[in-house]
């Protein structure tokens, strides 16, 4: 049998992560007659957001595997191979097995790889891990960690935060080291980060904030993490969770420009400078919803919106499907407490030179508050001072936190003002939400509306 | 001491329910220098939404009492009395103790009273109850029901539905009789109502739909409910939960017009024909968000939005605080299953002559779906066929249902189209929401967007 050397497809997607798979599924459902091929390096797709839970709740690493059923059902052809080059002129991708794939449209969903801090020494040692979206690697890491009694996590963003909580427990000493003054420092303001820290500390996890990790000690195997204050935290294993970097080498090699954030610039329809090549997900450079400046947000919420937009606009621009910029929206949970954020934090808004008002309300997520199973619910709102436009919100609460954060996300994306939020109709129920009178979004909206009111009447 | 016979206030609020209290608190916080007086019949305010839970979860009827702390803290003066007349010309209200209250602005928050079906015979019998928002009555009813082994509830709207579930259990036979073909018939479509029925039946509650209750049997005390098919369901007690009627006699007496729905017509700022007299909550007639026609929605979400709008616009119209019409948004829960609805149902949209598309998706509210504590999550979306505008949504799910319903409510209020919903940024998290690829709102939006797409490209 002669090996197939040339393949022709209408749409080629490179990358099997969330954005690649979603772009393929959505694209095929809108352009039923087109052929879709998805090429990915990994034989097994995973759900990256579930990685932290392999240590605890999920019990079994296999649970993070995502089946190819949806892709197969739609008739997307999957090839497990690495794409080695892209020829823009002839519209051909070559894969590592020497196959040439001719495409009409190409979607780059190249994803991101763990950011390796070059100032952190000792990364080559045994039992030092990063968290790539790579199933065999995660399997090996989980096996190795099961014997480790002392684990240090470098990085207190949401991956480090979730992994620390899930790994912690009576049988394991866990320490988290974060260079910023507080945990979850990019997504949340300091007072919310302090609450996140408290939850880890109550679980017996040691949290060291405002401290740089400068190296990993050990001869062949990690024995500790060196801090900038000269001290060493003992460790049997070290997890480096200091963020991700867009994977763009293939695009660069193909001659596509790379933006100031290190990602691939795209227009509102996710098209690169070459309108037949689109990019979506972590590898795509997007623009801030508030300022229009290039930014680089690597969240599933952003990746999915981008993948859907790229897919729908592949062959025909749909004017109403515009993507007016990135609003970071995300949530996380440890134990029974969840944290959610949408849009700008107070700090980020100030850094961006917005004149703002903020208000925070702390209540209970059910009513009456004496019902069993209630949870404290804190909502912080960040509003543009003169326009009254909602710039961001942060939530701490229970099981409804993810969707409450999405309510705020919708307020921002629809450019609602604090006055329209104050007078919006909001459903409430004893067992499901706060009381209608003290519904947290309404209360913070009112506090800020009053301050705007005083300004406008003087 | 001579009894005070004349009082002067800037703002007078009649009614101590949710809308009255919220209008007073909000108004006073915006107009700090004005005097606010609230007159109510009841010495004790309650949270009406919590009434169904006095039988089960709350354990103690007292839990539904709402304190006057917030009113007192704001400096709202409370008077426990009945207002017997309103003099529009001189702007005076008289109370049952002969006191005259001179007002500058009046907010009618008269609420609603249980609808007494005149075709239902035997309502005068002992152990026949309605569910008014009246604390002493509720206390007496709870005490009486504790000895009853067989309870029949007439009416399968959300009050009847919640009360049936909470009253049911091994020690009590509960039957619910509903004249519509399914439970929750006004707020949900038939297939969602069928799910609600299943949950009650699994709890051993007998559900009889599509059947009229025509009378209550008994000599002095209720012994059963007579059905239109000639059968009788035995009962020690009967609860009539067939809806509420706006309480407007005071307004009528004062010469204010009453609208076609039986409530007090108001403009977008909740002003009656007399701009110094406003109305909010169940007694106010509002207009449908979709058609502008008068309607009568008696929900806390509507009442609270109305109360806030009335309060903010008391002395100065704030152009951006317009209320563009009523979007019913509400949620309910029995056991660990919650139901939420926003906007129009499929049936209602068709009755109103909308050309529509609908889509329903059934998934799981966390991811991976093997996580402990997951719940089935069903979302139905109703979209205007030509404009693509979102008209309504229905949700069945777990603890996040209330806020997910609010996400849909915000989509409707912001007049989002199905295309903008499909490409909206939505935060997801393993422990808090469905998977980003199969997030239910995105999936139903995609299904409908494809159908619109086919229409527009043919």
PDB file of N, CA, C and O in Angstrom, chain A residues 437 446, chain B residues 11-31 34-39 70-72 74-78 107 109 280 307-308 310-312 314:
ATOM      1  N   UNK A 437     -34.285  42.366  47.803  1.00  0.00           N
ATOM      2  CA  UNK A 437     -33.914  43.699  48.306  1.00  0.00           C
ATOM      3  C   UNK A 437     -32.404  43.805  48.465  1.00  0.00           C
ATOM      4  O   UNK A 437     -31.815  44.840  48.192  1.00  0.00           O
ATOM      5  N   UNK A 446     -26.595  50.376  43.388  1.00  0.00           N
ATOM      6  CA  UNK A 446     -27.227  51.520  44.044  1.00  0.00           C
ATOM      7  C   UNK A 446     -26.187  52.411  44.728  1.00  0.00           C
ATOM      8  O   UNK A 446     -26.242  53.637  44.618  1.00  0.00           O
TER       9      UNK A 446
ATOM     10  N   UNK B  11     -42.413  62.160  51.470  1.00  0.00           N
ATOM     11  CA  UNK B  11     -42.796  60.976  50.706  1.00  0.00           C
ATOM     12  C   UNK B  11     -43.567  60.024  51.620  1.00  0.00           C
ATOM     13  O   UNK B  11     -43.119  59.719  52.724  1.00  0.00           O
ATOM     14  N   UNK B  12     -44.717  59.607  51.137  1.00  0.00           N
ATOM     15  CA  UNK B  12     -45.510  58.635  51.880  1.00  0.00           C
ATOM     16  C   UNK B  12     -45.570  57.352  51.058  1.00  0.00           C
ATOM     17  O   UNK B  12     -45.851  57.386  49.856  1.00  0.00           O
ATOM     18  N   UNK B  13     -45.273  56.230  51.684  1.00  0.00           N
ATOM     19  CA  UNK B  13     -45.373  54.938  51.012  1.00  0.00           C
ATOM     20  C   UNK B  13     -46.473  54.150  51.706  1.00  0.00           C
ATOM     21  O   UNK B  13     -46.458  54.007  52.928  1.00  0.00           O
ATOM     22  N   UNK B  14     -47.414  53.626  50.932  1.00  0.00           N
ATOM     23  CA  UNK B  14     -48.445  52.770  51.517  1.00  0.00           C
ATOM     24  C   UNK B  14     -48.135  51.329  51.144  1.00  0.00           C
ATOM     25  O   UNK B  14     -48.127  50.974  49.961  1.00  0.00           O
ATOM     26  N   UNK B  15     -47.861  50.526  52.151  1.00  0.00           N
ATOM     27  CA  UNK B  15     -47.558  49.115  51.927  1.00  0.00           C
ATOM     28  C   UNK B  15     -46.191  48.740  52.460  1.00  0.00           C
ATOM     29  O   UNK B  15     -45.205  49.423  52.183  1.00  0.00           O
ATOM     30  N   UNK B  16     -46.144  47.656  53.222  1.00  0.00           N
ATOM     31  CA  UNK B  16     -44.891  47.251  53.874  1.00  0.00           C
ATOM     32  C   UNK B  16     -44.280  45.996  53.284  1.00  0.00           C
ATOM     33  O   UNK B  16     -43.401  45.388  53.883  1.00  0.00           O
ATOM     34  N   UNK B  17     -44.746  45.601  52.105  1.00  0.00           N
ATOM     35  CA  UNK B  17     -44.167  44.421  51.448  1.00  0.00           C
ATOM     36  C   UNK B  17     -42.830  44.744  50.805  1.00  0.00           C
ATOM     37  O   UNK B  17     -42.240  45.794  51.071  1.00  0.00           O
ATOM     38  N   UNK B  18     -42.391  43.845  49.945  1.00  0.00           N
ATOM     39  CA  UNK B  18     -41.079  43.992  49.312  1.00  0.00           C
ATOM     40  C   UNK B  18     -40.975  45.321  48.557  1.00  0.00           C
ATOM     41  O   UNK B  18     -40.006  46.062  48.719  1.00  0.00           O
ATOM     42  N   UNK B  19     -41.984  45.653  47.751  1.00  0.00           N
ATOM     43  CA  UNK B  19     -41.860  46.864  46.939  1.00  0.00           C
ATOM     44  C   UNK B  19     -41.950  48.123  47.784  1.00  0.00           C
ATOM     45  O   UNK B  19     -41.226  49.092  47.539  1.00  0.00           O
ATOM     46  N   UNK B  20     -42.815  48.115  48.792  1.00  0.00           N
ATOM     47  CA  UNK B  20     -42.936  49.288  49.661  1.00  0.00           C
ATOM     48  C   UNK B  20     -41.651  49.543  50.434  1.00  0.00           C
ATOM     49  O   UNK B  20     -41.126  50.660  50.454  1.00  0.00           O
ATOM     50  N   UNK B  21     -41.144  48.501  51.052  1.00  0.00           N
ATOM     51  CA  UNK B  21     -39.915  48.647  51.844  1.00  0.00           C
ATOM     52  C   UNK B  21     -38.749  49.074  50.962  1.00  0.00           C
ATOM     53  O   UNK B  21     -37.983  49.978  51.306  1.00  0.00           O
ATOM     54  N   UNK B  22     -38.628  48.425  49.801  1.00  0.00           N
ATOM     55  CA  UNK B  22     -37.498  48.745  48.924  1.00  0.00           C
ATOM     56  C   UNK B  22     -37.614  50.162  48.360  1.00  0.00           C
ATOM     57  O   UNK B  22     -36.621  50.884  48.257  1.00  0.00           O
ATOM     58  N   UNK B  23     -38.845  50.585  48.016  1.00  0.00           N
ATOM     59  CA  UNK B  23     -39.034  51.954  47.519  1.00  0.00           C
ATOM     60  C   UNK B  23     -38.631  52.963  48.591  1.00  0.00           C
ATOM     61  O   UNK B  23     -37.987  53.971  48.307  1.00  0.00           O
ATOM     62  N   UNK B  24     -38.993  52.676  49.848  1.00  0.00           N
ATOM     63  CA  UNK B  24     -38.667  53.599  50.937  1.00  0.00           C
ATOM     64  C   UNK B  24     -37.155  53.663  51.164  1.00  0.00           C
ATOM     65  O   UNK B  24     -36.567  54.751  51.236  1.00  0.00           O
ATOM     66  N   UNK B  25     -36.522  52.492  51.226  1.00  0.00           N
ATOM     67  CA  UNK B  25     -35.075  52.443  51.491  1.00  0.00           C
ATOM     68  C   UNK B  25     -34.302  53.104  50.353  1.00  0.00           C
ATOM     69  O   UNK B  25     -33.412  53.921  50.569  1.00  0.00           O
ATOM     70  N   UNK B  26     -34.677  52.766  49.113  1.00  0.00           N
ATOM     71  CA  UNK B  26     -33.958  53.313  47.964  1.00  0.00           C
ATOM     72  C   UNK B  26     -34.213  54.807  47.832  1.00  0.00           C
ATOM     73  O   UNK B  26     -33.289  55.602  47.624  1.00  0.00           O
ATOM     74  N   UNK B  27     -35.479  55.196  47.977  1.00  0.00           N
ATOM     75  CA  UNK B  27     -35.822  56.613  47.844  1.00  0.00           C
ATOM     76  C   UNK B  27     -35.066  57.464  48.847  1.00  0.00           C
ATOM     77  O   UNK B  27     -34.468  58.485  48.494  1.00  0.00           O
ATOM     78  N   UNK B  28     -35.079  57.013  50.086  1.00  0.00           N
ATOM     79  CA  UNK B  28     -34.409  57.786  51.139  1.00  0.00           C
ATOM     80  C   UNK B  28     -32.904  57.871  50.879  1.00  0.00           C
ATOM     81  O   UNK B  28     -32.276  58.886  51.185  1.00  0.00           O
ATOM     82  N   UNK B  29     -32.335  56.837  50.292  1.00  0.00           N
ATOM     83  CA  UNK B  29     -30.888  56.871  50.064  1.00  0.00           C
ATOM     84  C   UNK B  29     -30.525  57.811  48.909  1.00  0.00           C
ATOM     85  O   UNK B  29     -29.402  58.289  48.831  1.00  0.00           O
ATOM     86  N   UNK B  30     -31.490  58.086  48.024  1.00  0.00           N
ATOM     87  CA  UNK B  30     -31.227  59.044  46.940  1.00  0.00           C
ATOM     88  C   UNK B  30     -31.644  60.466  47.322  1.00  0.00           C
ATOM     89  O   UNK B  30     -31.077  61.421  46.826  1.00  0.00           O
ATOM     90  N   UNK B  31     -32.662  60.572  48.149  1.00  0.00           N
ATOM     91  CA  UNK B  31     -33.161  61.902  48.563  1.00  0.00           C
ATOM     92  C   UNK B  31     -33.016  62.011  50.077  1.00  0.00           C
ATOM     93  O   UNK B  31     -33.992  61.923  50.823  1.00  0.00           O
ATOM     94  N   UNK B  34     -35.136  64.382  52.358  1.00  0.00           N
ATOM     95  CA  UNK B  34     -36.599  64.276  52.395  1.00  0.00           C
ATOM     96  C   UNK B  34     -37.037  63.359  53.544  1.00  0.00           C
ATOM     97  O   UNK B  34     -36.350  62.400  53.878  1.00  0.00           O
ATOM     98  N   UNK B  35     -38.216  63.659  54.079  1.00  0.00           N
ATOM     99  CA  UNK B  35     -38.809  62.787  55.110  1.00  0.00           C
ATOM    100  C   UNK B  35     -39.604  61.672  54.436  1.00  0.00           C
ATOM    101  O   UNK B  35     -40.368  61.951  53.519  1.00  0.00           O
ATOM    102  N   UNK B  36     -39.426  60.472  54.901  1.00  0.00           N
ATOM    103  CA  UNK B  36     -40.137  59.314  54.350  1.00  0.00           C
ATOM    104  C   UNK B  36     -40.965  58.669  55.444  1.00  0.00           C
ATOM    105  O   UNK B  36     -40.447  58.343  56.509  1.00  0.00           O
ATOM    106  N   UNK B  37     -42.245  58.456  55.163  1.00  0.00           N
ATOM    107  CA  UNK B  37     -43.128  57.726  56.084  1.00  0.00           C
ATOM    108  C   UNK B  37     -43.681  56.509  55.349  1.00  0.00           C
ATOM    109  O   UNK B  37     -44.131  56.633  54.201  1.00  0.00           O
ATOM    110  N   UNK B  38     -43.638  55.362  55.995  1.00  0.00           N
ATOM    111  CA  UNK B  38     -44.216  54.147  55.422  1.00  0.00           C
ATOM    112  C   UNK B  38     -45.367  53.691  56.314  1.00  0.00           C
ATOM    113  O   UNK B  38     -45.181  53.515  57.526  1.00  0.00           O
ATOM    114  N   UNK B  39     -46.550  53.551  55.734  1.00  0.00           N
ATOM    115  CA  UNK B  39     -47.710  53.075  56.496  1.00  0.00           C
ATOM    116  C   UNK B  39     -48.058  51.666  56.025  1.00  0.00           C
ATOM    117  O   UNK B  39     -48.147  51.419  54.812  1.00  0.00           O
ATOM    118  N   UNK B  70     -33.433  47.734  58.288  1.00  0.00           N
ATOM    119  CA  UNK B  70     -32.976  48.536  57.146  1.00  0.00           C
ATOM    120  C   UNK B  70     -33.783  49.830  57.040  1.00  0.00           C
ATOM    121  O   UNK B  70     -33.231  50.900  56.779  1.00  0.00           O
ATOM    122  N   UNK B  71     -35.098  49.740  57.280  1.00  0.00           N
ATOM    123  CA  UNK B  71     -35.949  50.941  57.240  1.00  0.00           C
ATOM    124  C   UNK B  71     -35.550  51.902  58.357  1.00  0.00           C
ATOM    125  O   UNK B  71     -35.416  53.112  58.135  1.00  0.00           O
ATOM    126  N   UNK B  72     -35.365  51.341  59.554  1.00  0.00           N
ATOM    127  CA  UNK B  72     -35.010  52.184  60.693  1.00  0.00           C
ATOM    128  C   UNK B  72     -33.653  52.852  60.491  1.00  0.00           C
ATOM    129  O   UNK B  72     -33.477  54.029  60.770  1.00  0.00           O
ATOM    130  N   UNK B  74     -32.260  53.707  57.781  1.00  0.00           N
ATOM    131  CA  UNK B  74     -32.325  54.786  56.803  1.00  0.00           C
ATOM    132  C   UNK B  74     -33.122  55.981  57.332  1.00  0.00           C
ATOM    133  O   UNK B  74     -33.174  57.025  56.685  1.00  0.00           O
ATOM    134  N   UNK B  75     -33.784  55.809  58.463  1.00  0.00           N
ATOM    135  CA  UNK B  75     -34.588  56.910  58.989  1.00  0.00           C
ATOM    136  C   UNK B  75     -35.967  57.000  58.368  1.00  0.00           C
ATOM    137  O   UNK B  75     -36.569  58.078  58.333  1.00  0.00           O
ATOM    138  N   UNK B  76     -36.482  55.871  57.872  1.00  0.00           N
ATOM    139  CA  UNK B  76     -37.862  55.841  57.374  1.00  0.00           C
ATOM    140  C   UNK B  76     -38.768  55.618  58.583  1.00  0.00           C
ATOM    141  O   UNK B  76     -38.559  54.701  59.361  1.00  0.00           O
ATOM    142  N   UNK B  77     -39.763  56.474  58.723  1.00  0.00           N
ATOM    143  CA  UNK B  77     -40.666  56.355  59.861  1.00  0.00           C
ATOM    144  C   UNK B  77     -41.784  55.366  59.504  1.00  0.00           C
ATOM    145  O   UNK B  77     -42.434  55.487  58.470  1.00  0.00           O
ATOM    146  N   UNK B  78     -41.986  54.353  60.353  1.00  0.00           N
ATOM    147  CA  UNK B  78     -42.980  53.306  60.073  1.00  0.00           C
ATOM    148  C   UNK B  78     -44.220  53.530  60.942  1.00  0.00           C
ATOM    149  O   UNK B  78     -44.107  53.770  62.140  1.00  0.00           O
ATOM    150  N   UNK B 107     -46.246  56.894  47.146  1.00  0.00           N
ATOM    151  CA  UNK B 107     -45.977  55.646  46.411  1.00  0.00           C
ATOM    152  C   UNK B 107     -46.958  54.578  46.898  1.00  0.00           C
ATOM    153  O   UNK B 107     -46.993  54.242  48.091  1.00  0.00           O
ATOM    154  N   UNK B 109     -47.808  50.951  47.181  1.00  0.00           N
ATOM    155  CA  UNK B 109     -47.212  49.614  47.096  1.00  0.00           C
ATOM    156  C   UNK B 109     -48.191  48.676  47.802  1.00  0.00           C
ATOM    157  O   UNK B 109     -47.907  48.084  48.827  1.00  0.00           O
ATOM    158  N   UNK B 280     -45.971  50.825  42.563  1.00  0.00           N
ATOM    159  CA  UNK B 280     -44.921  49.832  42.293  1.00  0.00           C
ATOM    160  C   UNK B 280     -45.335  48.492  42.874  1.00  0.00           C
ATOM    161  O   UNK B 280     -46.108  48.425  43.832  1.00  0.00           O
ATOM    162  N   UNK B 307     -39.899  49.173  42.212  1.00  0.00           N
ATOM    163  CA  UNK B 307     -39.701  49.956  43.442  1.00  0.00           C
ATOM    164  C   UNK B 307     -38.477  50.844  43.310  1.00  0.00           C
ATOM    165  O   UNK B 307     -38.497  52.018  43.688  1.00  0.00           O
ATOM    166  N   UNK B 308     -37.411  50.297  42.738  1.00  0.00           N
ATOM    167  CA  UNK B 308     -36.183  51.088  42.583  1.00  0.00           C
ATOM    168  C   UNK B 308     -36.406  52.232  41.589  1.00  0.00           C
ATOM    169  O   UNK B 308     -35.944  53.353  41.796  1.00  0.00           O
ATOM    170  N   UNK B 310     -39.309  53.711  40.805  1.00  0.00           N
ATOM    171  CA  UNK B 310     -40.182  54.712  41.438  1.00  0.00           C
ATOM    172  C   UNK B 310     -39.370  55.575  42.391  1.00  0.00           C
ATOM    173  O   UNK B 310     -39.479  56.809  42.392  1.00  0.00           O
ATOM    174  N   UNK B 311     -38.535  54.949  43.187  1.00  0.00           N
ATOM    175  CA  UNK B 311     -37.785  55.658  44.216  1.00  0.00           C
ATOM    176  C   UNK B 311     -36.798  56.657  43.609  1.00  0.00           C
ATOM    177  O   UNK B 311     -36.733  57.815  44.024  1.00  0.00           O
ATOM    178  N   UNK B 312     -36.054  56.218  42.615  1.00  0.00           N
ATOM    179  CA  UNK B 312     -35.012  57.058  42.046  1.00  0.00           C
ATOM    180  C   UNK B 312     -35.621  58.246  41.302  1.00  0.00           C
ATOM    181  O   UNK B 312     -35.060  59.342  41.277  1.00  0.00           O
ATOM    182  N   UNK B 314     -38.490  59.838  41.932  1.00  0.00           N
ATOM    183  CA  UNK B 314     -39.508  60.538  42.718  1.00  0.00           C
ATOM    184  C   UNK B 314     -39.546  62.031  42.427  1.00  0.00           C
ATOM    185  O   UNK B 314     -40.606  62.602  42.154  1.00  0.00           O
TER     186      UNK B 314
END
